Tab-separated table of C-alpha atoms and ligand atoms in Angstrom:
chain	number	residue	atom	x	y	z
A	1	MET	CA	-19.263	9.724	-8.202
A	2	LYS	CA	-18.568	5.123	-8.366
A	3	GLU	CA	-21.187	5.819	-12.164
A	4	LEU	CA	-18.392	7.654	-13.249
A	5	ILE	CA	-15.439	5.331	-12.904
A	6	GLU	CA	-14.712	3.697	-16.621
A	7	LEU	CA	-14.055	0.126	-15.147
A	8	SER	CA	-11.904	-0.886	-18.505
A	9	ASN	CA	-9.359	1.666	-17.504
A	10	LEU	CA	-8.735	0.951	-13.830
A	11	PRO	CA	-5.290	1.341	-12.058
A	12	LYS	CA	-4.743	-2.198	-11.397
A	13	HIS	CA	-2.217	-1.335	-8.274
A	14	ILE	CA	-3.298	1.680	-5.941
A	15	ALA	CA	-0.404	2.079	-3.021
A	16	VAL	CA	-1.791	4.118	0.049
A	17	ILE	CA	0.510	6.171	2.508
A	18	MET	CA	-2.606	6.496	5.407
A	19	ASP	CA	-1.610	9.529	7.368
A	20	GLY	CA	-2.872	11.937	9.677
A	21	ASN	CA	-4.107	9.922	12.326
A	22	GLY	CA	-2.209	11.712	15.391
A	23	ARG	CA	-3.185	15.254	13.786
A	24	TRP	CA	-6.923	13.782	13.529
A	25	ALA	CA	-7.093	12.821	17.264
A	26	GLN	CA	-4.867	15.972	18.319
A	27	ASN	CA	-6.999	17.972	16.669
A	28	GLN	CA	-9.931	17.299	18.705
A	29	GLY	CA	-8.313	16.880	21.868
A	30	ALA	CA	-7.584	13.772	22.247
A	31	ALA	CA	-4.360	11.078	22.319
A	32	ARG	CA	-2.370	9.810	18.993
A	33	ILE	CA	-3.320	6.441	19.656
A	34	PHE	CA	-7.647	7.381	19.465
A	35	GLY	CA	-6.855	7.960	15.485
A	36	HIS	CA	-5.135	4.980	15.300
A	37	ARG	CA	-8.042	3.074	16.536
A	38	ASN	CA	-10.703	5.394	14.443
A	39	ALA	CA	-7.963	4.550	11.442
A	40	ILE	CA	-9.697	0.981	11.016
A	41	LYS	CA	-12.508	1.723	9.313
A	42	ALA	CA	-11.352	4.093	6.774
A	43	VAL	CA	-9.173	0.655	5.799
A	44	ARG	CA	-12.415	-1.452	5.309
A	45	GLU	CA	-13.645	1.678	3.449
A	46	VAL	CA	-10.547	1.153	0.683
A	47	THR	CA	-10.800	-1.900	0.772
A	48	GLU	CA	-14.376	-2.197	0.301
A	49	GLY	CA	-14.114	0.264	-2.214
A	50	SER	CA	-11.399	-1.471	-4.105
A	51	VAL	CA	-13.119	-5.064	-3.645
A	52	GLU	CA	-16.596	-3.203	-5.251
A	53	ILE	CA	-15.184	-1.926	-8.843
A	54	GLY	CA	-12.778	-4.684	-9.184
A	55	VAL	CA	-9.202	-3.406	-7.991
A	56	SER	CA	-6.555	-6.157	-8.823
A	57	TYR	CA	-4.025	-4.744	-5.714
A	58	LEU	CA	-4.050	-2.520	-3.463
A	59	THR	CA	-0.550	-1.992	-0.908
A	60	LEU	CA	-1.244	-0.187	2.769
A	61	TYR	CA	1.483	1.012	4.132
A	62	ALA	CA	0.517	0.624	7.844
A	63	PHE	CA	4.264	0.482	9.895
A	64	SER	CA	7.191	1.896	8.243
A	65	THR	CA	10.941	1.035	9.300
A	66	GLU	CA	11.192	4.799	10.641
A	67	ASN	CA	7.657	4.122	12.898
A	68	TRP	CA	10.352	2.259	15.139
A	69	GLY	CA	11.749	5.235	16.112
A	70	ARG	CA	8.357	6.698	18.060
A	71	PRO	CA	7.620	6.171	21.744
A	72	GLU	CA	7.446	2.512	23.108
A	73	TYR	CA	3.806	3.125	23.767
A	74	GLU	CA	2.707	4.079	20.761
A	75	VAL	CA	4.496	0.705	19.024
A	76	ARG	CA	3.188	-1.138	21.289
A	77	ALA	CA	-0.364	0.370	21.082
A	78	LEU	CA	-0.435	0.167	17.162
A	79	MET	CA	0.691	-3.555	17.522
A	80	GLU	CA	-2.086	-4.375	19.341
A	81	LEU	CA	-4.293	-3.098	17.294
A	82	LEU	CA	-2.908	-4.934	14.567
A	83	VAL	CA	-4.190	-8.197	15.608
A	84	GLN	CA	-6.993	-6.867	17.165
A	85	SER	CA	-8.046	-6.078	13.442
A	86	ILE	CA	-6.451	-8.773	11.339
A	87	GLY	CA	-8.720	-11.143	14.450
A	88	ASN	CA	-11.742	-9.101	13.700
A	89	GLU	CA	-11.450	-8.592	10.133
A	90	LEU	CA	-10.965	-11.887	8.806
A	91	PRO	CA	-14.453	-13.288	8.007
A	92	THR	CA	-14.809	-10.134	6.290
A	93	MET	CA	-12.442	-10.474	4.530
A	94	MET	CA	-13.099	-14.911	3.820
A	95	LYS	CA	-17.314	-12.674	2.466
A	96	ASN	CA	-15.381	-10.299	-0.284
A	97	ASN	CA	-12.543	-12.978	-1.548
A	98	VAL	CA	-10.094	-10.888	-0.181
A	99	LYS	CA	-6.530	-12.746	-0.178
A	100	LEU	CA	-4.266	-10.916	2.077
A	101	SER	CA	0.043	-10.221	2.103
A	102	THR	CA	2.588	-8.897	3.694
A	103	ILE	CA	5.457	-6.891	2.559
A	104	GLY	CA	8.578	-5.791	4.682
A	105	ASP	CA	10.262	-6.944	7.908
A	106	ILE	CA	8.398	-9.266	9.183
A	107	ALA	CA	10.507	-11.397	11.370
A	108	SER	CA	10.708	-7.800	13.642
A	109	LEU	CA	7.710	-7.560	14.616
A	110	PRO	CA	6.584	-8.820	17.973
A	111	ALA	CA	6.103	-12.647	18.042
A	112	GLY	CA	1.908	-12.594	17.904
A	113	CYS	CA	1.530	-10.299	15.395
A	114	GLN	CA	4.165	-12.717	13.179
A	115	LYS	CA	1.400	-15.545	14.159
A	116	THR	CA	-2.145	-13.274	14.171
A	117	LEU	CA	-0.551	-12.112	10.253
A	118	LYS	CA	0.695	-15.779	9.139
A	119	GLN	CA	-2.577	-17.181	10.058
A	120	ALA	CA	-4.564	-14.488	8.229
A	121	CYS	CA	-2.767	-15.015	5.458
A	122	GLU	CA	-2.757	-18.233	5.438
A	123	THR	CA	-6.878	-18.270	5.696
A	124	THR	CA	-7.247	-16.184	2.582
A	125	GLU	CA	-4.486	-17.908	0.373
A	126	ASN	CA	-6.785	-19.239	-1.998
A	127	ASN	CA	-8.997	-16.409	-2.215
A	128	THR	CA	-9.011	-15.057	-5.762
A	129	GLY	CA	-10.263	-11.706	-5.755
A	130	LEU	CA	-8.556	-8.493	-4.519
A	131	ASN	CA	-4.757	-9.531	-3.121
A	132	LEU	CA	-4.478	-6.982	-0.157
A	133	ILE	CA	-1.038	-6.050	0.962
A	134	LEU	CA	-0.033	-4.534	4.116
A	135	ALA	CA	3.455	-3.386	4.452
A	136	LEU	CA	5.169	-3.439	7.600
A	137	GLY	CA	8.523	-2.851	9.244
A	138	TYR	CA	8.412	-1.760	5.628
A	139	SER	CA	10.892	0.988	3.658
A	140	GLY	CA	11.194	1.384	0.173
A	141	LYS	CA	15.696	1.319	1.304
A	142	TRP	CA	15.014	-1.556	3.903
A	143	ASP	CA	13.215	-3.225	0.866
A	144	ILE	CA	16.349	-2.930	-2.227
A	145	LEU	CA	18.683	-2.962	0.628
A	146	GLN	CA	17.549	-7.029	1.122
A	147	ALA	CA	17.308	-7.671	-2.921
A	148	THR	CA	20.654	-6.879	-3.227
A	149	LYS	CA	22.077	-8.797	-0.668
A	150	ARG	CA	20.413	-11.288	-1.775
A	151	MET	CA	21.050	-10.941	-5.747
A	152	ALA	CA	25.226	-10.382	-4.634
A	153	GLN	CA	25.471	-13.714	-2.237
A	154	GLU	CA	23.737	-15.595	-5.054
A	155	ALA	CA	25.669	-14.290	-7.904
A	156	LYS	CA	29.148	-15.491	-5.288
A	157	ASP	CA	27.436	-18.871	-4.734
A	158	GLY	CA	27.395	-19.036	-8.706
A	159	LEU	CA	23.234	-19.226	-8.931
A	160	LEU	CA	23.026	-15.658	-10.535
A	161	ASN	CA	25.071	-14.474	-13.920
A	162	PRO	CA	25.571	-10.876	-13.480
A	163	ALA	CA	25.345	-10.325	-16.834
A	164	ASP	CA	21.765	-11.545	-16.865
A	165	ILE	CA	20.103	-8.878	-14.395
A	166	THR	CA	17.196	-7.578	-15.719
A	167	GLU	CA	14.184	-5.394	-14.256
A	168	HIS	CA	12.795	-8.423	-13.864
A	169	THR	CA	15.367	-10.385	-12.133
A	170	ILE	CA	15.082	-6.876	-9.398
A	171	ASN	CA	11.068	-7.114	-9.363
A	172	SER	CA	11.197	-10.932	-8.430
A	173	TYR	CA	13.849	-10.119	-5.343
A	174	LEU	CA	11.797	-7.510	-4.422
A	175	ALA	CA	9.522	-8.384	-1.248
A	176	THR	CA	6.653	-6.701	-4.129
A	177	GLU	CA	7.631	-9.960	-6.437
A	178	GLU	CA	5.787	-10.565	-8.802
A	179	ARG	CA	3.021	-7.617	-7.875
A	180	PRO	CA	2.662	-5.238	-11.037
A	181	PRO	CA	3.884	-1.782	-10.309
A	182	VAL	CA	1.779	0.596	-8.922
A	183	ASP	CA	-0.176	2.890	-10.978
A	184	LEU	CA	-1.776	5.192	-8.386
A	185	MET	CA	-0.401	5.798	-4.852
A	186	LEU	CA	-2.259	7.930	-2.551
A	187	ARG	CA	-1.650	9.942	0.307
A	188	THR	CA	-4.065	11.344	3.680
A	189	GLY	CA	-2.497	13.957	5.807
A	190	GLY	CA	-1.562	16.290	3.425
A	191	ASP	CA	2.073	15.883	2.876
A	192	HIS	CA	3.880	15.870	-0.481
A	193	ARG	CA	6.183	13.043	0.079
A	194	ILE	CA	6.808	9.700	-0.201
A	195	SER	CA	8.352	8.285	3.195
A	196	ASN	CA	10.330	5.407	2.264
A	197	PHE	CA	7.786	4.037	0.657
A	198	LEU	CA	7.501	1.520	-2.318
A	199	LEU	CA	11.005	3.589	-4.315
A	200	TRP	CA	11.522	1.283	-7.550
A	201	GLN	CA	7.431	0.356	-7.820
A	202	LEU	CA	6.469	3.478	-7.473
A	203	ALA	CA	8.832	4.642	-10.659
A	204	TYR	CA	5.712	5.142	-12.982
A	205	SER	CA	2.813	5.821	-10.405
A	206	GLU	CA	0.480	8.634	-10.588
A	207	LEU	CA	0.416	10.576	-7.492
A	208	TYR	CA	-2.428	12.070	-6.141
A	209	PHE	CA	-2.293	14.317	-2.424
A	210	TYR	CA	-5.387	14.880	-0.107
A	211	GLU	CA	-4.626	18.051	1.072
A	212	ASP	CA	-7.560	18.185	3.759
A	213	LEU	CA	-8.426	14.673	5.022
A	214	TYR	CA	-7.099	12.882	7.679
A	215	TRP	CA	-6.931	9.128	7.235
A	216	PRO	CA	-9.434	8.456	9.669
A	217	ASP	CA	-11.975	10.753	7.532
A	218	PHE	CA	-11.458	8.367	4.443
A	219	ARG	CA	-14.352	6.613	2.806
A	220	ARG	CA	-14.226	4.579	-0.248
A	221	GLU	CA	-15.685	8.135	-2.266
A	222	HIS	CA	-12.364	9.345	-1.501
A	223	LEU	CA	-11.060	6.288	-3.049
A	224	PHE	CA	-13.324	6.898	-6.769
A	225	GLU	CA	-12.477	10.353	-6.282
A	226	ALA	CA	-8.693	9.488	-7.051
A	227	ILE	CA	-9.190	6.524	-9.465
A	228	LEU	CA	-11.269	9.367	-11.828
A	229	SER	CA	-8.575	11.794	-11.358
A	230	TYR	CA	-6.148	9.343	-12.934
A	231	GLN	CA	-8.252	7.788	-15.401
A	232	LYS	CA	-8.223	11.708	-16.750
A	233	ARG	CA	-4.320	11.932	-17.170
A	234	GLU	CA	-2.551	11.319	-19.889
A	235	ARG	CA	0.625	8.293	-18.682
A	236	ARG	CA	3.200	9.012	-21.345
A	237	PHE	CA	6.110	6.852	-20.171
A	238	GLY	CA	8.286	8.907	-22.002
A	239	LYS	CA	6.461	9.565	-25.718
A	240	THR	CA	4.956	11.978	-26.654
A	241	GLY	CA	0.722	12.636	-26.667
A	242	ASP	CA	0.702	12.146	-30.369
A	243	GLN	CA	2.491	8.432	-30.037
A	244	ILE	CA	-0.169	7.616	-27.026
A	245	LYS	CA	-2.924	8.887	-28.496
A	246	GLU	CA	-1.991	7.134	-31.609
A	247	ASN	CA	-1.986	3.934	-29.786
A	248	SER	CA	-5.111	4.012	-28.236
A	249	ALA	CA	-6.965	4.993	-31.107
A	250	LYS	CA	-5.391	1.399	-32.930
B	301	IPE	C1	-0.299	7.584	10.128
B	301	IPE	O1	-0.639	8.356	11.206
B	301	IPE	C2	-0.152	5.964	10.793
B	301	IPE	C3	1.280	5.997	11.060
B	301	IPE	C4	2.327	5.997	10.501
B	301	IPE	C5	1.051	4.641	12.059
B	301	IPE	P1	0.235	8.976	11.923
B	301	IPE	O2	0.884	8.219	13.051
B	301	IPE	O3	1.864	8.856	11.088
B	301	IPE	O4	-0.038	10.157	12.231
B	301	IPE	P2	0.587	12.223	11.927
B	301	IPE	O5	0.745	12.214	10.669
B	301	IPE	O6	1.827	11.884	13.172
B	301	IPE	O7	-0.754	12.949	11.865
B	302	IPE	C1	4.454	7.021	6.777
B	302	IPE	O1	4.145	7.925	7.273
B	302	IPE	C2	3.879	5.851	6.717
B	302	IPE	C3	2.822	5.131	7.228
B	302	IPE	C4	2.113	5.696	6.695
B	302	IPE	C5	3.117	4.387	7.539
B	302	IPE	P1	5.002	8.652	8.165
B	302	IPE	O2	3.871	9.935	9.638
B	302	IPE	O3	5.281	7.742	9.520
B	302	IPE	O4	5.802	9.581	7.756
B	302	IPE	P2	6.325	11.264	7.770
B	302	IPE	O5	6.898	10.787	8.880
B	302	IPE	O6	5.416	12.093	7.543
B	302	IPE	O7	7.543	11.252	6.851
B	303	MG	MG1	2.309	10.758	9.596
């Protein structure tokens, strides 16, 4: 399947809602945490698949603002798993030239997590391959709220002129900063919703939903399948199909 992908027309930024760990485990009579543990292989697969074909940005929704409302033991297990897997995966990230960063309310995470994340981001800082962005304690509304507050404060302090605010200004205050908008958003688990993931940044993304696939079963072929679907679509951005064809013929 990989051979069919047109490398000149790759989505620059792919974002993934990794959903269905709990149901995957419960379907086999196991505890939800078992699903989270088995999700790590899928994270490795989507990352290595992206590295393999040369995707520039991959954003993974790992823990949402709303996920804080889950039972305490599940939250704790997720945080422990995060620390463990970042440590385990660091050598592979270095080997694959992956640059790790995070978006979200990182200060809300346990101190140990913050420390591990900071170290991993610093270690991979000079890597020049795939930009891997973990969304942690993240939600789209949180992002818009924090950006709005900072902009309002800077306007009040005379550092930002409201008349000069453009889309670019807003981009730069959002947690995603200068990263490009999302071209392709994937969701496993069978639900068709955004679940408060990137909101502004998804404005014109193509969406791809896996109907019968829980996240722990995700393999790089599933990524390639979504990219092939993306490449068959006509992205019109409000224009007519004829205009798009004319431009691509030039
Ligand atoms: C996604 O799987 C992982 C996180 C949200 C942290 P879920 O834990 O949401 O699994 P389901 O959707 O309940 O099956
Ligand atoms: C979205 O999944 C969040 C992550 C994948 C981290 P959820 O399982 O939390 O979303 P809902 O509850 O189905 O909307
Ligand atoms: Mg879920």
